[in-house]
Structure formats: structure tokens, C-alpha cells
Short mmCIF file of C-alpha atoms in Angstrom, two decimals:
data_model
loop_
_atom_site.label_atom_id
_atom_site.label_comp_id
_atom_site.label_asym_id
_atom_site.label_seq_id
_atom_site.Cartn_x
_atom_site.Cartn_y
_atom_site.Cartn_z
CA MET A 25 17.59 10.56 -0.83
CA LYS A 26 14.22 10.46 0.80
CA ASN A 27 13.52 7.97 3.66
CA ILE A 28 10.34 5.82 3.53
CA LEU A 29 9.09 3.87 6.58
CA ILE A 30 7.29 0.69 5.40
CA ILE A 31 4.93 -0.81 8.01
CA ALA A 32 3.69 -4.00 6.51
CA GLY A 33 3.83 -7.84 6.40
CA SER A 34 6.47 -10.03 4.87
CA ASP A 35 5.73 -12.04 1.77
CA SER A 36 7.88 -15.12 1.44
CA VAL A 37 7.67 -15.34 -2.39
CA GLY A 38 8.92 -11.70 -2.56
CA GLY A 39 6.28 -10.36 -4.92
CA ALA A 40 4.15 -8.36 -2.40
CA GLY A 41 4.41 -6.99 0.97
CA VAL A 42 7.64 -5.63 2.55
CA GLN A 43 9.80 -7.23 -0.22
CA ALA A 44 7.75 -5.44 -2.95
CA ASP A 45 7.75 -2.23 -0.99
CA ILE A 46 11.63 -2.26 -0.62
CA LYS A 47 12.08 -3.06 -4.35
CA THR A 48 9.79 -0.18 -5.33
CA CYS A 49 11.61 2.22 -3.04
CA GLU A 50 14.84 1.37 -4.73
CA ALA A 51 13.22 1.78 -8.17
CA PHE A 52 12.40 5.42 -7.15
CA SER A 53 15.81 6.00 -5.58
CA CYS A 54 14.43 6.22 -2.01
CA TYR A 55 15.66 4.52 1.18
CA ALA A 56 13.40 2.02 2.68
CA ALA A 57 13.28 1.30 6.50
CA THR A 58 10.82 -1.37 7.67
CA ALA A 59 8.56 -2.45 10.53
CA ILE A 60 7.32 -5.94 10.11
CA THR A 61 3.82 -6.70 11.14
CA ALA A 62 3.49 -10.34 10.26
CA LEU A 63 5.36 -13.16 8.58
CA THR A 64 3.36 -14.90 5.82
CA ALA A 65 3.92 -18.18 4.07
CA GLN A 66 2.67 -17.45 0.62
CA ASN A 67 2.99 -17.61 -3.09
CA THR A 68 0.87 -16.42 -5.98
CA ASN A 69 -1.54 -19.26 -5.38
CA GLY A 70 -2.34 -18.59 -1.81
CA VAL A 71 -1.38 -17.88 1.83
CA SER A 72 -0.72 -21.12 3.91
CA ASN A 73 0.21 -19.49 7.27
CA VAL A 74 0.29 -15.99 8.94
CA PHE A 75 2.35 -15.39 12.07
CA ALA A 76 1.64 -11.95 13.56
CA THR A 77 4.31 -9.83 15.14
CA ASN A 78 3.46 -8.92 18.78
CA PRO A 79 2.72 -5.25 19.37
CA GLN A 80 5.65 -4.65 21.69
CA ASN A 81 8.07 -5.84 19.03
CA LEU A 82 6.36 -3.75 16.30
CA ASN A 83 6.47 -0.66 18.44
CA GLU A 84 10.16 -1.30 19.20
CA GLN A 85 10.76 -1.61 15.37
CA ILE A 86 9.17 1.83 14.62
CA LYS A 87 10.83 3.46 17.56
CA MET A 88 14.33 2.35 16.54
CA VAL A 89 13.83 3.56 13.00
CA ASN A 90 12.44 6.89 14.07
CA GLU A 91 15.35 7.51 16.44
CA GLU A 92 17.75 7.20 13.51
CA LEU A 93 16.14 8.35 10.34
CA GLU A 94 14.30 11.52 9.37
CA ILE A 95 11.20 9.95 7.90
CA ASP A 96 9.93 11.64 4.72
CA ALA A 97 6.79 9.35 4.00
CA ILE A 98 5.10 6.21 5.38
CA LYS A 99 3.56 3.46 3.62
CA VAL A 100 1.27 1.17 5.68
CA GLY A 101 0.22 -2.22 4.36
CA MET A 102 -0.98 -5.39 6.05
CA LEU A 103 -1.81 -4.89 9.82
CA PHE A 104 -3.82 -8.15 10.33
CA ASN A 105 -5.27 -7.53 13.81
CA LYS A 106 -6.63 -4.93 16.29
CA GLU A 107 -3.60 -5.22 18.61
CA LEU A 108 -1.16 -4.15 15.73
CA ILE A 109 -3.49 -1.37 14.58
CA ALA A 110 -3.54 0.00 18.14
CA CYS A 111 0.19 -0.10 18.20
CA VAL A 112 0.57 1.85 14.83
CA SER A 113 -2.13 4.33 15.59
CA PRO A 114 -0.31 6.83 17.89
CA TRP A 115 2.79 6.72 15.50
CA LEU A 116 0.84 7.61 12.48
CA GLU A 117 -0.97 10.45 14.43
CA LYS A 118 2.47 11.85 15.42
CA PHE A 119 3.84 11.64 11.94
CA HIS A 120 0.69 13.01 10.46
CA LYS A 121 0.85 16.12 12.80
CA ARG A 122 4.56 16.52 11.75
CA GLY A 123 3.40 16.82 8.19
CA VAL A 124 4.88 13.42 6.98
CA SER A 125 2.96 11.96 4.04
CA VAL A 126 1.07 8.76 5.06
CA VAL A 127 -0.13 6.29 2.53
CA ILE A 128 -2.28 3.42 3.72
CA ASP A 129 -2.97 0.48 1.53
CA PRO A 130 -5.89 -1.18 3.49
CA VAL A 131 -4.83 -4.85 2.85
CA CYS A 132 -7.91 -7.13 3.70
CA VAL A 133 -7.40 -10.00 1.30
CA ALA A 134 -4.60 -11.32 -0.86
CA LYS A 135 -5.04 -11.58 -4.63
CA SER A 136 -5.50 -15.37 -4.10
CA GLY A 137 -8.54 -14.64 -1.85
CA SER A 138 -6.75 -15.44 1.43
CA LYS A 139 -7.77 -13.15 4.40
CA LEU A 140 -5.02 -10.80 5.59
CA LEU A 141 -7.13 -8.87 8.23
CA GLU A 142 -9.13 -10.30 11.09
CA ASP A 143 -12.94 -9.47 10.87
CA ASP A 144 -12.90 -7.62 14.26
CA ALA A 145 -10.13 -5.34 13.11
CA ILE A 146 -12.09 -3.59 10.25
CA PHE A 147 -13.34 -0.76 12.16
CA ALA A 148 -9.90 -0.17 13.91
CA LEU A 149 -8.27 -0.07 10.47
CA LYS A 150 -10.80 2.54 9.29
CA GLU A 151 -9.89 4.72 12.22
CA LEU A 152 -6.46 4.92 10.97
CA PHE A 153 -7.57 6.64 7.87
CA ASN A 154 -7.94 9.85 9.88
CA PHE A 155 -4.08 9.97 9.80
CA ALA A 156 -3.59 9.30 6.17
CA ASP A 157 -3.01 11.59 3.25
CA ILE A 158 -4.35 8.94 0.89
CA ILE A 159 -5.67 5.41 1.03
CA THR A 160 -5.44 2.90 -1.86
CA PRO A 161 -8.21 0.33 -1.69
CA ASN A 162 -9.28 -1.86 -4.67
CA ILE A 163 -12.90 -2.47 -5.33
CA ASP A 164 -13.03 -5.65 -3.13
CA GLU A 165 -11.27 -3.91 -0.16
CA ALA A 166 -13.68 -0.88 -0.45
CA LYS A 167 -16.66 -3.37 -0.10
CA VAL A 168 -15.12 -5.02 2.85
CA LEU A 169 -14.41 -1.68 4.51
CA GLU A 170 -17.95 -0.39 3.55
CA LEU A 171 -16.29 2.94 2.42
CA ASP A 172 -18.68 5.81 2.11
CA ILE A 173 -17.39 7.74 -0.82
CA LYS A 174 -19.42 10.80 0.07
CA ASN A 175 -17.92 11.06 3.64
CA LEU A 176 -14.21 10.20 3.41
CA PRO A 177 -11.68 11.00 6.15
CA CYS A 178 -8.96 11.39 3.56
CA ASP A 179 -8.34 11.33 -0.21
CA THR A 180 -8.99 7.88 -1.66
CA ILE A 181 -7.74 6.39 -4.83
CA LEU A 182 -10.19 3.52 -5.68
CA LYS A 183 -8.10 1.01 -7.74
CA ARG A 184 -9.67 -0.90 -10.60
CA SER A 185 -12.81 1.03 -10.52
CA LYS A 186 -13.35 -0.03 -14.08
CA VAL A 187 -11.65 -2.93 -15.90
CA SER A 188 -12.52 -3.64 -19.54
CA GLU A 189 -10.40 -2.32 -22.40
CA ILE A 190 -8.64 -0.11 -19.80
CA CYS A 191 -7.78 -0.19 -16.20
CA GLU A 192 -9.31 2.85 -14.58
CA ASP A 193 -8.51 4.16 -11.15
CA THR A 194 -10.71 6.94 -9.56
CA LEU A 195 -9.42 9.57 -7.03
CA PHE A 196 -12.14 10.77 -4.58
CA LYS A 197 -10.93 13.88 -2.82
CA LYS A 198 -12.30 15.08 0.46
CA THR A 199 -13.24 18.26 -1.18
CA GLY A 200 -15.65 16.30 -3.47
CA GLU A 201 -13.60 16.53 -6.64
CA VAL A 202 -13.33 13.30 -8.72
CA VAL A 203 -10.38 12.63 -10.95
CA LYS A 204 -10.07 9.45 -13.17
CA PHE A 205 -6.76 7.92 -14.18
CA LYS A 206 -6.66 5.40 -17.13
CA GLU A 207 -3.93 2.93 -18.43
CA PRO A 208 -4.33 0.16 -21.12
CA LEU A 209 -5.25 -3.11 -19.49
CA ILE A 210 -2.19 -5.43 -19.32
CA LYS A 211 -2.30 -9.22 -19.08
CA PRO A 212 -2.45 -10.86 -16.77
CA GLU A 213 -5.24 -8.68 -15.27
CA ILE A 214 -4.72 -10.16 -11.68
CA MET A 215 -1.10 -9.45 -10.63
CA HIS A 216 0.56 -10.36 -7.24
CA GLY A 217 1.88 -7.44 -5.46
CA ALA A 218 0.53 -4.66 -7.68
CA GLY A 219 -1.35 -2.87 -4.99
CA CYS A 220 1.54 -2.91 -2.52
CA SER A 221 3.97 -1.56 -5.09
CA PHE A 222 1.46 1.10 -6.23
CA ALA A 223 1.12 2.40 -2.77
CA SER A 224 4.77 2.35 -2.06
CA ALA A 225 5.51 4.25 -5.34
CA LEU A 226 2.92 6.87 -4.18
CA ALA A 227 4.77 7.22 -0.90
CA CYS A 228 8.08 7.78 -2.65
CA LEU A 229 6.55 10.36 -5.13
CA LEU A 230 4.85 12.23 -2.40
CA ALA A 231 7.98 12.32 -0.30
CA ASN A 232 9.72 13.88 -3.37
CA SER A 233 6.99 16.70 -3.48
CA HIS A 234 4.84 15.45 -6.32
CA SER A 235 1.20 16.33 -6.25
CA LYS A 236 -1.15 13.47 -5.63
CA GLU A 237 -2.34 13.62 -9.25
CA GLU A 238 1.22 13.51 -10.51
CA ALA A 239 2.13 10.70 -8.00
CA ILE A 240 -0.76 8.56 -9.25
CA GLU A 241 -0.05 9.05 -12.92
CA ILE A 242 3.64 8.12 -12.46
CA ALA A 243 2.96 5.17 -10.14
CA LYS A 244 0.29 3.75 -12.59
CA LYS A 245 2.84 3.95 -15.35
CA TYR A 246 5.47 2.22 -13.20
CA ILE A 247 3.14 -0.62 -12.33
CA SER A 248 2.03 -1.03 -15.93
CA ASN A 249 5.62 -1.33 -17.13
CA ALA A 250 6.37 -3.79 -14.26
CA ILE A 251 3.47 -5.96 -15.39
CA LYS A 252 4.54 -5.77 -19.05
CA SER A 253 7.91 -7.35 -18.00
CA ALA A 254 6.70 -9.65 -15.44
CA ILE A 255 8.83 -12.48 -14.11
CA THR A 256 8.02 -15.90 -15.08
CA THR A 257 7.32 -18.54 -12.33
CA LYS A 258 6.15 -22.09 -12.28
CA PHE A 259 2.70 -20.73 -12.30
CA GLY A 260 3.14 -18.36 -15.14
CA LYS A 261 4.08 -14.68 -15.42
CA ARG A 262 2.71 -13.39 -12.07
CA LEU A 263 5.45 -11.43 -10.35
CA LEU A 264 6.25 -7.78 -11.04
CA ASN A 265 9.58 -6.80 -12.37
CA HIS A 266 10.27 -3.95 -9.99
CA LYS A 267 13.56 -3.00 -11.72
CA VAL A 268 11.65 -1.26 -14.59
CA GLY A 269 11.30 2.45 -14.72
CA ILE A 270 8.32 4.55 -15.52
CA ASN A 271 9.57 4.61 -19.25
CA GLY A 272 9.79 0.78 -19.39
#
């Protein structure tokens, strides 16, 4: 069983963030250890409060996990501020040099539109990409980050690069190669936690020696099936069913 270190924020409704990451790891038969960056009070309609972890506590969380487990891959999600990013940076550099796969989901805004990254932390977040194997921004996050597709520090899968009859994601490689991945567009089109879960699935698959192209294909199929069997809430079917497999 592969060990995945999740560095991300907590989502109280359980559809995104660390909760979604753990469920995804379990779906791919991986073990999830966590370092919590923030506690959020949120549901699919919005975020009412964010309480950031202090950097000392975050550092200790990562340190304690690293002492006990052999980490096979890392998924990074919500970091929220410069201080937390500064804490995570040297750890990612160490893991990256060790050959551990690092997947960064550059969380900037929630699906509801609530900000999950402070404005003055954008540059610091972009610096972390130097230690990533792949980053997974959607179109909105790519705009916030002002990503230059022609000058990327790592491979980048741009999610929802096209949404019409299909949902198309585009992989931009550092080599200049461009690969497109397509799945039928499943309703609802906006799904709480899809980005977190996709990135976690990638981390699990890369830890199990899949190529990036294979990992993206399988992760997209998993998310598509999780949307098809979405869980009904008072607001409608908006939460992924993480218990589905890639075959539905």
C-alpha cells in the first residue's frame, strides 16, 4: 500500500479539502496521512470562516508524519497564506529531490467563489511549482495565477479548458507537448470537491507508477463516475460519491 501525504485545508461539509482527499486515497487503496493547513466552515453554498493553522504547528504535523511513514507521493491543496507556504516549501524541496511525486492543486477560490488564498500569497504559491511534478489549476485559477503556458516550471493539467458537449482538460508539458483529455459533460457542471479529488487521485496513481497520461485518464474517469452518482443534499446533488471506482 502506498502512503500519500495530504497537505491541505479541512472542509466541514466533507466534500472537498482533506476529507475528500482521504476518501479518494481510500478509493485507490492508498494510505492517507495529513497535515492540516486551515479549518474552514463551509458547505456547497459558500465559506463562512477560515481559521489558518500556524506555521509551527503545520511544520510539526509534516515532521511527525515524515518520521513514521515512507511517503510515496504528496498532494498539496489549500495553503491560504505566505507563512504557510514558506513552511511547506523546504519540505517539498526535500521530497522532490528524493524523487517523491508532488501534485499541487493551486487552490485560490472555492467553487462558491469564496477566496481561499490571500492576495499577497500568489507569488509565493507560484514558487512552489518548482518542486512539483504536476499542477492542476482550472481556468479560473490559471487566470488568478497568471500562468504562462509557454514558460512552465512543471507539467500542468489545465482543467476545464473547454466545457461544452464535453469536459476537456489539457496537459501542457515542460517539453512543449500538448495532450488533450476528454470526457462527456456530466450534470451538474459545477461540482464541489472535484478538483481536490482529481489531484488526490493523480497522487495515488503516480505513487503506483502510472505515467502522467495514464493517471489523468484514470482520474478523470473516477471523477466522472463520482459525479454520476453524486450524493443528494438539501441544496441538490452536489457532493461526489467517492466510493465509486473507475468503472462506476
